[in-house]
Short mmCIF file of C-alpha atoms and ligand atoms in Angstrom, two decimals:
data_model
loop_
_atom_site.label_atom_id
_atom_site.label_comp_id
_atom_site.label_asym_id
_atom_site.label_seq_id
_atom_site.Cartn_x
_atom_site.Cartn_y
_atom_site.Cartn_z
CA UNK U 24 -44.44 0.85 -66.43
CA UNK U 25 -42.07 -2.06 -65.34
CA UNK U 26 -42.19 -4.04 -62.79
CA UNK U 27 -39.75 -5.49 -63.55
CA UNK U 28 -36.70 -6.12 -60.84
CA UNK U 29 -33.58 -4.24 -61.86
CA UNK U 30 -31.85 -3.12 -58.99
CA UNK U 31 -31.11 -5.70 -56.32
CA UNK U 32 -32.97 -5.50 -53.14
CA UNK U 33 -29.92 -4.03 -51.08
CA UNK U 34 -28.58 -1.23 -54.15
CA UNK U 35 -28.54 2.14 -52.47
CA UNK U 36 -29.58 5.29 -54.25
CA UNK U 37 -30.52 8.34 -53.30
CA UNK U 38 -28.55 12.06 -53.29
CA UNK U 39 -25.63 13.26 -52.73
CA UNK U 40 -25.06 17.13 -50.52
CA UNK U 41 -21.80 18.44 -49.26
CA UNK U 42 -21.04 21.08 -45.79
CA UNK U 43 -19.53 24.31 -47.71
CA UNK U 44 -22.89 23.84 -50.46
CA UNK U 45 -25.77 24.09 -48.62
CA UNK U 46 -24.36 24.23 -43.66
CA UNK U 47 -23.80 27.30 -43.66
CA UNK U 48 -24.22 28.55 -40.24
CA UNK U 49 -20.31 28.92 -41.11
CA UNK U 50 -19.70 30.50 -37.39
CA UNK U 51 -22.09 28.88 -35.45
CA UNK U 52 -21.79 26.05 -32.36
CA UNK U 53 -17.35 27.08 -32.30
CA UNK U 54 -17.56 25.80 -36.25
CA UNK U 55 -14.13 28.23 -37.94
CA UNK U 56 -13.58 29.68 -41.73
CA UNK U 57 -13.16 26.61 -44.61
CA UNK U 58 -10.86 27.93 -47.16
CA UNK U 59 -14.22 27.96 -49.09
CA UNK U 60 -15.84 30.52 -46.16
CA UNK U 61 -12.70 32.63 -47.02
CA UNK U 62 -12.04 31.89 -50.84
CA UNK U 63 -16.51 33.04 -51.35
CA UNK U 64 -16.29 35.68 -49.67
CA UNK U 65 -14.25 37.57 -52.42
CA UNK U 66 -17.36 38.30 -54.19
CA UNK U 67 -14.80 38.51 -57.68
CA UNK U 68 -14.69 33.61 -57.02
CA UNK U 69 -17.50 33.88 -57.99
CA UNK U 70 -20.48 33.86 -61.29
CA UNK U 71 -22.81 35.80 -58.79
CA UNK U 72 -20.82 36.83 -55.84
CA UNK U 73 -22.20 34.03 -53.70
CA UNK U 74 -20.86 32.83 -50.60
CA UNK U 75 -20.96 29.66 -47.97
CA UNK U 76 -22.35 31.73 -45.43
CA UNK U 77 -25.52 30.90 -45.75
CA UNK U 78 -26.14 28.01 -49.04
CA UNK U 79 -28.86 26.23 -48.38
CA UNK U 80 -29.44 26.52 -44.15
CA UNK U 81 -28.85 23.10 -44.25
CA UNK U 82 -27.39 23.57 -40.26
CA UNK U 83 -30.80 25.20 -38.81
CA UNK U 84 -32.71 23.13 -41.63
CA UNK U 85 -31.74 19.26 -42.19
CA UNK U 86 -34.74 17.78 -40.00
CA UNK U 87 -36.60 19.79 -42.16
CA UNK U 88 -34.55 18.10 -44.66
CA UNK U 89 -34.55 14.42 -43.14
CA UNK U 90 -38.53 14.21 -43.46
CA UNK U 91 -38.52 15.08 -47.57
CA UNK U 92 -35.46 12.91 -48.34
CA UNK U 93 -37.54 10.69 -47.03
CA UNK U 94 -40.59 11.43 -48.88
CA UNK U 95 -38.73 11.27 -51.88
CA UNK U 96 -38.51 7.73 -50.78
CA UNK U 97 -34.58 7.37 -51.23
CA UNK U 98 -33.40 4.49 -48.77
CA UNK U 99 -29.83 6.35 -48.52
CA UNK U 100 -27.50 10.08 -48.69
CA UNK U 101 -24.38 11.36 -49.10
CA UNK U 102 -23.02 14.60 -46.37
CA UNK U 103 -20.01 15.21 -45.51
CA UNK U 104 -18.23 16.63 -42.98
CA UNK U 105 -16.79 19.94 -41.96
CA UNK U 106 -12.80 20.12 -40.53
CA UNK U 107 -14.04 23.07 -39.43
CA UNK U 108 -16.80 21.63 -36.97
CA UNK U 109 -15.31 18.65 -35.94
CA UNK U 110 -12.13 20.40 -34.65
CA UNK U 111 -12.35 24.11 -35.57
CA UNK U 112 -7.42 24.87 -34.82
CA UNK U 113 -6.95 21.79 -37.99
CA UNK U 114 -3.96 20.20 -36.18
CA UNK U 115 -3.75 17.01 -34.60
CA UNK U 116 -4.28 17.40 -30.91
CA UNK U 117 -6.04 20.36 -31.17
CA UNK U 118 -9.78 20.31 -28.97
CA UNK U 119 -12.55 17.96 -30.45
CA UNK U 120 -15.74 21.15 -30.88
CA UNK U 121 -18.49 19.11 -29.02
CA UNK U 122 -20.86 21.11 -30.71
CA UNK U 123 -19.86 20.39 -33.95
CA UNK U 124 -20.17 16.19 -32.63
CA UNK U 125 -23.55 16.35 -31.78
CA UNK U 126 -24.56 18.19 -34.90
CA UNK U 127 -24.06 15.59 -36.71
CA UNK U 128 -24.75 12.49 -34.49
CA UNK U 129 -28.30 14.63 -35.03
CA UNK U 130 -28.73 14.86 -37.68
CA UNK U 131 -26.72 10.86 -39.10
CA UNK U 132 -29.64 9.63 -36.29
CA UNK U 133 -32.04 11.26 -37.72
CA UNK U 134 -30.85 10.17 -41.43
CA UNK U 135 -30.87 5.91 -39.24
CA UNK U 136 -34.45 7.00 -37.85
CA UNK U 137 -35.80 7.75 -41.00
CA UNK U 138 -34.63 4.60 -42.93
CA UNK U 139 -31.58 6.39 -44.81
CA UNK U 140 -28.16 5.03 -45.15
CA UNK U 141 -25.53 7.62 -44.99
CA UNK U 142 -22.69 7.90 -46.45
CA UNK U 143 -20.56 9.98 -44.78
CA UNK U 144 -17.66 11.92 -46.67
CA UNK U 145 -14.89 13.14 -44.48
CA UNK U 146 -13.29 15.77 -47.29
CA UNK U 147 -14.91 17.80 -49.55
CA UNK U 148 -11.95 20.33 -50.16
CA UNK U 149 -13.28 22.29 -47.19
CA UNK U 150 -10.08 22.54 -45.61
CA UNK U 151 -9.26 24.72 -42.14
CA UNK U 152 -8.47 27.86 -43.35
CA UNK U 153 -6.01 27.96 -40.66
CA UNK U 154 -3.86 24.54 -42.48
CA UNK U 155 -3.35 26.02 -44.70
CA UNK U 156 -1.71 28.76 -43.23
CA UNK U 157 0.55 27.63 -42.18
CA UNK U 158 1.55 25.73 -44.16
CA UNK U 159 -0.05 25.64 -47.44
CA UNK U 160 -2.60 22.45 -46.65
CA UNK U 161 -2.39 19.72 -49.28
CA UNK U 162 0.54 21.49 -50.35
CA UNK U 163 2.93 20.03 -47.30
CA UNK U 164 3.16 16.45 -46.51
CA UNK U 165 2.34 17.77 -43.45
CA UNK U 166 -0.82 17.32 -44.23
CA UNK U 167 -0.72 13.69 -43.53
CA UNK U 168 -0.99 13.17 -40.29
CA UNK U 169 -3.66 16.16 -39.63
CA UNK U 170 -5.69 14.21 -42.36
CA UNK U 171 -5.02 10.72 -40.27
CA UNK U 172 -5.76 12.46 -36.98
CA UNK U 173 -8.60 13.90 -38.42
CA UNK U 174 -10.66 10.83 -39.63
CA UNK U 175 -10.00 8.94 -36.72
CA UNK U 176 -11.69 11.19 -34.42
CA UNK U 177 -14.74 11.06 -37.33
CA UNK U 178 -14.95 7.06 -37.25
CA UNK U 179 -14.69 7.85 -32.80
CA UNK U 180 -17.16 9.78 -32.66
CA UNK U 181 -18.99 9.24 -35.37
CA UNK U 182 -18.51 5.76 -36.76
CA UNK U 183 -21.14 3.53 -34.48
CA UNK U 184 -23.68 5.70 -37.28
CA UNK U 185 -21.66 5.32 -40.76
CA UNK U 186 -20.87 1.76 -42.47
CA UNK U 187 -19.62 4.07 -45.50
CA UNK U 188 -17.26 6.49 -45.66
CA UNK U 189 -15.97 8.02 -48.48
CA UNK U 190 -12.45 9.95 -47.27
CA UNK U 191 -12.14 12.27 -50.08
CA UNK U 192 -14.41 13.62 -53.06
CA UNK U 193 -12.63 14.33 -56.51
CA UNK U 194 -8.05 14.64 -55.38
CA UNK U 195 -7.94 15.56 -59.12
CA UNK U 196 -11.12 18.19 -59.23
CA UNK U 197 -9.25 19.03 -55.91
CA UNK U 198 -5.68 19.63 -57.63
CA UNK U 199 -6.46 20.47 -60.69
CA UNK U 200 -9.17 23.58 -60.52
CA UNK U 201 -7.59 24.74 -56.80
CA UNK U 202 -3.42 24.46 -57.68
CA UNK U 203 -3.51 24.62 -61.72
CA UNK U 204 -6.60 25.95 -62.64
CA UNK U 205 -6.57 28.36 -60.01
CA UNK U 206 -10.96 28.12 -59.70
CA UNK U 207 -11.46 27.06 -56.45
CA UNK U 208 -9.83 27.06 -53.03
CA UNK U 209 -7.59 28.71 -52.60
CA UNK U 210 -7.30 29.33 -55.82
CA UNK U 211 -3.44 28.92 -57.16
CA UNK U 212 -2.00 29.10 -60.43
CA UNK U 213 0.62 29.49 -62.56
CA UNK U 214 -1.47 32.04 -64.67
CA UNK U 215 -0.45 35.82 -62.50
CA UNK U 216 -3.81 37.89 -63.58
CA UNK U 217 -5.47 34.88 -61.09
CA UNK U 218 -3.27 34.48 -58.59
CA UNK U 219 0.09 36.03 -57.10
CA UNK U 220 1.67 32.04 -56.40
CA UNK U 221 1.28 28.47 -58.18
CA UNK U 222 2.53 26.40 -60.38
CA UNK U 223 0.04 24.91 -62.49
CA UNK U 224 2.74 21.61 -64.06
CA UNK U 225 3.51 21.34 -60.22
CA UNK U 226 1.66 21.95 -57.71
CA UNK U 227 -1.89 19.16 -58.65
CA UNK U 228 0.77 16.30 -59.08
CA UNK U 229 2.22 17.20 -55.53
CA UNK U 230 -0.98 18.22 -53.68
CA UNK U 231 -2.44 15.09 -55.34
CA UNK U 232 0.67 13.88 -53.87
CA UNK U 233 -0.48 14.31 -50.79
CA UNK U 234 -4.04 14.47 -50.93
CA UNK U 235 -3.13 9.72 -51.67
CA UNK U 236 -1.05 9.87 -49.61
CA UNK U 237 -3.01 11.38 -46.55
CA UNK U 238 -6.62 8.79 -48.02
CA UNK U 239 -4.33 5.83 -46.98
CA UNK U 240 -3.28 6.36 -43.76
CA UNK U 241 -6.82 7.75 -42.93
CA UNK U 242 -7.38 4.36 -44.72
CA UNK U 243 -5.81 2.52 -42.62
CA UNK U 244 -6.97 3.73 -39.49
CA UNK U 245 -10.33 2.53 -39.74
CA UNK U 246 -8.42 -0.74 -40.46
CA UNK U 247 -6.61 -1.17 -38.00
CA UNK U 248 -8.55 0.03 -35.90
CA UNK U 249 -12.20 0.20 -36.47
CA UNK U 250 -13.78 -2.28 -38.74
CA UNK U 251 -13.94 -5.30 -36.96
CA UNK U 252 -15.93 -3.11 -34.10
CA UNK U 253 -17.84 -0.91 -36.20
CA UNK U 254 -18.09 -3.42 -39.95
CA UNK U 255 -17.84 -0.80 -42.58
CA UNK U 256 -16.57 0.52 -45.74
CA UNK U 257 -14.41 2.80 -47.35
CA UNK U 258 -12.90 4.67 -50.18
CA UNK U 259 -12.27 6.85 -52.17
CA UNK U 260 -14.29 9.73 -54.67
CA UNK U 261 -12.46 10.13 -57.87
CA UNK U 262 -14.23 12.46 -60.96
CA UNK U 263 -14.09 10.41 -63.58
CA UNK U 264 -15.17 11.93 -67.85
CA UNK U 265 -14.97 8.42 -69.93
CA UNK U 266 -13.62 10.06 -72.87
CA UNK U 267 -14.57 8.64 -77.54
CA UNK U 268 -11.56 8.49 -79.46
CA UNK U 269 -12.81 10.63 -82.33
CA UNK U 270 -11.89 8.72 -85.07
CA UNK U 271 -10.46 5.66 -85.19
CA UNK U 272 -7.28 6.49 -86.39
CA UNK U 273 -3.79 6.34 -83.75
CA UNK U 274 -2.82 8.92 -82.43
CA UNK U 275 -6.89 9.36 -81.39
CA UNK U 276 -6.72 6.03 -79.33
CA UNK U 277 -3.48 6.70 -77.58
CA UNK U 278 -5.03 10.20 -77.33
CA UNK U 279 -7.82 8.47 -75.12
CA UNK U 280 -5.45 6.09 -73.52
CA UNK U 281 -3.52 8.78 -72.20
CA UNK U 282 -6.32 11.63 -71.39
CA UNK U 283 -8.43 7.99 -69.13
CA UNK U 284 -4.80 7.75 -67.72
CA UNK U 285 -4.34 11.33 -66.85
CA UNK U 286 -7.55 12.13 -65.38
CA UNK U 287 -8.97 8.67 -64.02
CA UNK U 288 -6.27 6.92 -63.42
CA UNK U 289 -4.23 9.14 -61.09
CA UNK U 290 -6.22 8.66 -58.48
CA UNK U 291 -7.45 4.98 -58.96
CA UNK U 292 -4.98 3.25 -59.90
CA UNK U 293 -2.80 3.45 -57.44
CA UNK U 294 -5.37 1.79 -54.56
CA UNK U 295 -4.91 -1.20 -57.00
CA UNK U 296 -1.11 -1.31 -57.77
CA UNK U 297 0.59 1.31 -55.28
CA UNK U 298 1.85 3.38 -57.89
CA UNK U 299 0.47 6.19 -60.49
CA UNK U 300 0.03 4.29 -64.16
CA UNK U 301 2.65 4.02 -66.11
CA UNK U 302 1.10 6.75 -68.81
CA UNK U 303 0.74 9.27 -65.83
CA UNK U 304 4.62 8.96 -64.81
CA UNK U 305 5.49 9.86 -69.05
CA UNK U 306 2.96 12.62 -69.44
CA UNK U 307 5.09 14.78 -66.42
CA UNK U 308 8.50 13.17 -65.86
CA UNK U 309 11.23 14.18 -63.49
CA UNK U 310 8.19 16.48 -61.70
CA UNK U 311 5.53 13.34 -60.64
CA UNK U 312 6.53 12.55 -57.04
CA UNK U 313 7.89 9.07 -56.53
CA UNK U 314 6.30 6.98 -54.18
CA UNK U 315 8.70 4.81 -51.53
CA UNK U 316 8.34 2.27 -50.64
CA UNK U 317 7.10 1.78 -47.86
CA UNK U 318 4.50 4.31 -49.10
CA UNK U 319 3.15 1.83 -52.27
CA UNK U 320 2.18 -0.10 -50.01
CA UNK U 321 1.09 1.46 -47.59
CA UNK U 322 -1.61 3.02 -51.13
CA UNK U 323 -2.42 -0.50 -53.03
CA UNK U 324 -5.25 -1.86 -51.50
CA UNK U 325 -6.46 1.83 -50.42
CA UNK U 326 -10.33 1.48 -50.78
CA UNK U 327 -12.79 -0.77 -50.00
CA UNK U 328 -14.39 0.25 -53.27
CA UNK U 329 -13.84 2.97 -55.94
CA UNK U 330 -16.46 5.70 -55.69
CA UNK U 331 -16.88 7.02 -58.53
CA UNK U 332 -18.08 10.87 -59.60
CA UNK U 333 -19.47 11.39 -63.07
CA UNK U 334 -20.81 14.19 -65.04
CA UNK U 335 -20.05 13.67 -68.96
CA UNK U 336 -18.01 12.93 -71.88
CA UNK U 337 -15.70 13.55 -74.05
CA UNK U 338 -14.88 13.44 -77.94
CA UNK U 339 -10.71 13.45 -77.34
CA UNK U 340 -8.59 13.80 -80.64
CA UNK U 341 -4.49 14.23 -80.65
CA UNK U 342 -2.70 17.35 -80.63
CA UNK U 343 -0.29 19.14 -81.15
CA UNK U 344 1.59 18.57 -78.39
CA UNK U 345 2.00 22.35 -77.24
CA UNK U 346 -1.84 22.82 -77.28
CA UNK U 347 -3.47 22.21 -74.66
CA UNK U 348 -6.74 21.02 -73.86
CA UNK U 349 -10.03 23.19 -75.62
CA UNK U 350 -11.43 23.04 -72.67
CA UNK U 351 -11.28 20.79 -69.46
CA UNK U 352 -9.53 20.91 -65.92
CA UNK U 353 -6.48 19.20 -67.38
CA UNK U 354 -6.25 22.69 -69.90
CA UNK U 355 -3.59 24.11 -67.74
CA UNK U 356 -1.80 20.21 -67.34
CA UNK U 357 -2.02 17.66 -71.06
CA UNK U 358 -0.75 19.34 -73.43
CA UNK U 359 -0.53 16.63 -76.57
CA UNK U 360 -5.01 16.59 -76.31
CA UNK U 361 -8.13 17.85 -76.89
CA UNK U 362 -11.05 17.24 -76.55
CA UNK U 363 -14.51 18.41 -77.15
CA UNK U 364 -18.94 17.54 -77.30
CA UNK U 365 -18.49 17.30 -81.28
CA UNK U 366 -18.16 13.84 -83.07
CA UNK U 367 -16.17 14.06 -86.22
CA UNK U 368 -19.69 14.57 -88.85
CA UNK U 369 -19.39 18.19 -85.97
CA UNK U 370 -22.86 16.47 -84.70
CA UNK U 371 -22.40 17.02 -80.94
CA UNK U 372 -23.00 13.98 -78.66
CA UNK U 373 -25.56 15.54 -76.38
CA UNK U 374 -27.90 18.25 -75.88
CA UNK U 375 -26.54 21.57 -74.20
CA UNK U 376 -26.72 21.91 -70.64
CA UNK U 377 -26.96 24.58 -68.54
CA UNK U 378 -23.61 24.79 -68.17
CA UNK U 379 -21.10 24.66 -70.81
CA UNK U 380 -19.08 21.56 -69.76
CA UNK U 381 -21.47 19.17 -68.92
CA UNK U 382 -23.86 17.56 -71.59
CA UNK U 383 -25.79 13.99 -71.48
CA UNK U 384 -24.17 11.07 -72.21
CA UNK U 385 -25.49 7.73 -70.63
CA UNK U 386 -23.85 5.83 -73.94
CA UNK U 387 -20.44 7.38 -72.71
CA UNK U 388 -21.53 6.15 -68.82
CA UNK U 389 -22.72 2.53 -70.11
CA UNK U 390 -18.95 2.49 -71.25
CA UNK U 391 -17.40 4.39 -68.85
CA UNK U 392 -18.91 1.15 -66.08
CA UNK U 393 -17.55 -0.95 -68.10
CA UNK U 394 -14.24 0.40 -68.61
CA UNK U 395 -13.74 1.04 -64.21
CA UNK U 396 -14.62 -3.20 -63.58
CA UNK U 397 -11.98 -3.96 -66.25
CA UNK U 398 -8.98 -1.23 -65.30
CA UNK U 399 -9.76 -1.70 -61.54
CA UNK U 400 -11.93 -5.22 -59.97
CA UNK U 401 -13.41 -3.15 -57.64
CA UNK U 402 -17.26 -2.88 -56.63
CA UNK U 403 -18.35 0.81 -57.54
CA UNK U 404 -19.88 3.17 -55.64
CA UNK U 405 -21.63 5.91 -58.15
CA UNK U 406 -21.63 8.79 -55.71
CA UNK U 407 -22.23 11.64 -57.83
CA UNK U 408 -24.12 12.29 -61.38
CA UNK U 409 -25.64 14.74 -61.84
CA UNK U 410 -26.97 17.71 -64.68
CA UNK U 411 -28.01 21.37 -64.47
CA UNK U 412 -31.22 22.27 -66.38
CA UNK U 413 -30.73 24.50 -70.00
CA UNK U 414 -31.38 27.95 -68.38
CA UNK U 415 -32.57 26.89 -65.31
CA UNK U 416 -31.90 29.66 -63.61
CA UNK U 417 -33.59 32.44 -65.30
CA UNK U 418 -36.42 30.17 -65.21
CA UNK U 419 -39.28 30.67 -62.60
CA UNK U 420 -39.54 28.62 -59.69
CA UNK U 421 -42.92 27.12 -61.78
CA UNK U 422 -40.32 26.89 -65.41
CA UNK U 423 -37.66 25.46 -62.68
CA UNK U 424 -40.27 22.92 -61.24
CA UNK U 425 -41.47 21.56 -64.78
CA UNK U 426 -37.04 19.65 -64.69
CA UNK U 427 -37.38 17.16 -67.54
CA UNK U 428 -34.33 17.64 -69.19
CA UNK U 429 -33.22 16.46 -65.41
CA UNK U 430 -35.29 13.59 -65.14
CA UNK U 431 -34.50 12.46 -68.94
CA UNK U 432 -31.11 13.01 -67.39
CA UNK U 433 -31.51 10.79 -64.44
CA UNK U 434 -33.61 8.29 -65.59
CA UNK U 435 -31.21 7.23 -68.62
CA UNK U 436 -28.07 6.81 -66.93
CA UNK U 437 -29.82 5.23 -64.33
CA UNK U 438 -31.13 2.80 -67.23
CA UNK U 439 -27.08 2.50 -68.18
CA UNK U 440 -25.82 1.11 -64.03
CA UNK U 441 -29.04 -1.83 -64.42
CA UNK U 442 -27.82 -2.25 -68.00
CA UNK U 443 -24.76 -2.33 -66.43
CA UNK U 444 -25.20 -5.16 -63.13
CA UNK U 445 -27.25 -6.96 -65.72
CA UNK U 446 -23.83 -7.16 -67.01
CA UNK U 447 -22.47 -8.55 -64.49
CA UNK U 448 -20.87 -4.94 -63.37
CA UNK U 449 -20.61 -4.81 -59.61
CA UNK U 450 -23.01 -1.67 -59.26
CA UNK U 451 -23.66 -0.88 -55.29
CA UNK U 452 -24.15 3.15 -55.87
CA UNK U 453 -26.19 5.88 -57.52
CA UNK U 454 -26.15 9.09 -55.65
CA UNK U 455 -26.87 11.49 -57.62
CA UNK U 456 -26.39 15.05 -57.57
CA UNK U 457 -27.99 16.50 -56.30
CA UNK U 458 -30.30 16.80 -53.01
CA UNK U 459 -31.70 20.22 -53.32
CA UNK U 460 -29.82 23.65 -55.59
CA UNK U 461 -26.92 24.17 -53.21
CA UNK U 462 -23.72 26.85 -53.65
CA UNK U 463 -21.88 25.69 -56.46
CA UNK U 464 -18.70 26.90 -56.16
CA UNK U 465 -16.99 28.87 -58.44
CA UNK U 466 -20.66 29.51 -59.85
CA UNK U 467 -22.28 30.46 -56.73
CA UNK U 468 -25.70 29.75 -57.22
CA UNK U 469 -26.13 30.62 -60.30
CA UNK U 470 -26.25 26.79 -61.48
CA UNK U 471 -29.62 24.55 -59.97
CA UNK U 472 -28.11 20.48 -59.87
CA UNK U 473 -30.97 19.71 -57.30
CA UNK U 474 -33.74 17.49 -57.43
CA UNK U 475 -35.38 20.37 -55.11
CA UNK U 476 -35.97 24.28 -55.78
CA UNK U 477 -34.63 26.13 -53.42
CA UNK U 478 -35.56 30.09 -53.13
CA UNK U 479 -33.50 32.38 -51.98
CA UNK U 480 -34.95 34.56 -51.75
CA UNK U 481 -38.01 33.63 -49.26
CA UNK U 482 -35.08 31.89 -46.37
CA UNK U 483 -34.24 28.78 -48.21
CA UNK U 484 -37.61 27.06 -48.71
CA UNK U 485 -37.43 23.96 -50.68
CA UNK U 486 -39.68 22.97 -53.01
CA UNK U 487 -39.26 19.11 -54.94
CA UNK U 488 -39.29 19.29 -58.64
CA UNK U 489 -39.88 16.73 -61.16
CA UNK U 490 -36.72 15.20 -61.11
CA UNK U 491 -37.74 14.36 -57.31
CA UNK U 492 -40.82 12.70 -57.61
CA UNK U 493 -40.03 10.69 -61.07
CA UNK U 494 -36.92 9.38 -59.52
CA UNK U 495 -39.00 8.52 -56.39
CA UNK U 496 -41.05 6.18 -59.00
CA UNK U 497 -38.18 4.95 -60.68
CA UNK U 498 -37.02 2.83 -58.43
CA UNK U 499 -40.68 2.20 -57.20
CA UNK U 500 -40.71 0.24 -59.78
CA UNK U 501 -37.13 -0.85 -60.51
CA UNK U 502 -36.22 -2.32 -57.65
CA UNK U 503 -35.89 -5.11 -55.80
CA UNK U 504 -38.53 -5.66 -52.85
C1 GBH K 616 -18.20 17.37 -58.36
O1 GBH K 616 -17.46 17.89 -59.59
C2 GBH K 616 -18.79 18.52 -57.04
O2 GBH K 616 -17.45 16.84 -55.94
C3 GBH K 616 -19.32 18.55 -56.38
O3 GBH K 616 -19.50 19.29 -55.51
C4 GBH K 616 -19.64 19.95 -57.90
O4 GBH K 616 -21.10 20.50 -57.09
C5 GBH K 616 -21.10 18.60 -58.37
O5 GBH K 616 -20.17 18.41 -59.55
C6 GBH K 616 -21.30 20.62 -59.45
O6 GBH K 616 -20.07 20.41 -60.87
O7 GBH K 616 -14.07 24.84 -65.50
O8 GBH K 616 -13.50 24.25 -67.53
O9 GBH K 616 -12.04 23.29 -65.80
C7 GBH K 616 -17.35 17.88 -61.11
C8 GBH K 616 -16.46 17.48 -61.51
C9 GBH K 616 -14.24 19.03 -62.49
C10 GBH K 616 -16.70 19.06 -62.97
C11 GBH K 616 -14.16 20.98 -63.04
C12 GBH K 616 -16.77 21.10 -63.77
C13 GBH K 616 -14.56 22.22 -64.51
C14 GBH K 616 -14.19 22.79 -65.21
N1 GBH K 616 -16.00 19.38 -62.16
N2 GBH K 616 -15.94 21.21 -63.85
S1 GBH K 616 -13.21 23.36 -65.82
#
């Protein structure tokens, strides 16, 4: 084992979760329903009919979780807040639920006492159902002042315990999966077999626009009224894929550029320029809402850093402009490109994992880090990265604990960060998905991303997988002291 430090002493590493995926106790202590509580209560909406009601019972097991995390050696942990625990009525001016606030204060204090730095996401998709009912959530610009108010309450009630805020998780995924593909809450789509309502061509763009304005407004509140006293940083989390042109042809290169601009650039570029990428505007034309000058000024510079969730790489090729991409989150949305996992000789660029959309391609991660640095120039926080092992959910517990596929994925992706830091890319964190197996949205409980195995048949007991110990040793050997 190499003892030479590859990561600076202030590098943040650890694991991530999100409220709806782990907390459970969905009506405890005054919490109101979120759109994911409602959506997942229909068993047709997930692979195994699973829902958010118990999840991994973190609401009651939080102390055990912090102790476990401490034993994993981490110095950081990413969690998200349930809007519906803190403001059950959702809207600006409504009553703050003390019990909800108190639960988060206990957890945050527990983390700090354990020497673990919390990274806190305000919104990881669990919108108050009351706001979806009232004005269709992020389809309406009415969401912006309500989100701004929610953010202010969080900074005021919890900000003394938080130095790293993430406003919104993966606006591209929330827009596309919730309002074009329809597999995520609120489940809207043009496909009438999926949803009675929705327009996959326009709604994701409107939702995306309001997400950016909500993000930027929440950041302005922090910068204006809290940053100087609380001293923290705040930014947006964007899901990014790497795309590699299938061939050297001008068409495939152009298709790849378009793919990166549309998927990655949609939310990252406005943070820096105050506007959408030119290619994104070209693709969507008049369907895309325009920013006013005031909004541009608000959005420009609205992220202290760029937080990236990254899982995989796709090969990209130009296709007939009427053809939708064969797979992936853009399938309902970006014609003219095809994406896949095979190179031009038909060879897979990475081995199959436990879910069809993700394959380990560590070199693609390295290229993405270079590209993101060159394109946006912000400090980079990796806020999610992880994988499901082949067949993982069908293995016995003992078999599943030997997760060598994940060990290999996480350690080779971490190696890419070390390499890029050495080359001058300012990567500040590696927060892996996920701390434990959890409620994996449309996959229900069938996709196990955790470094901790959860026994759903036995009171959600926790069992560390091999990867948890491996990554502890990995960082013990490489993190400068
Ligand atoms: C993240 O999203 C989420 O932030 C996290 O909550 C989640 O648990 C984690 O990933 C693991 O999935 O059905 O073909 O459209 C990752 C981005 C985008 C990955 C949508 C799955 C579905 C592909 N996700 N994608 S498709």
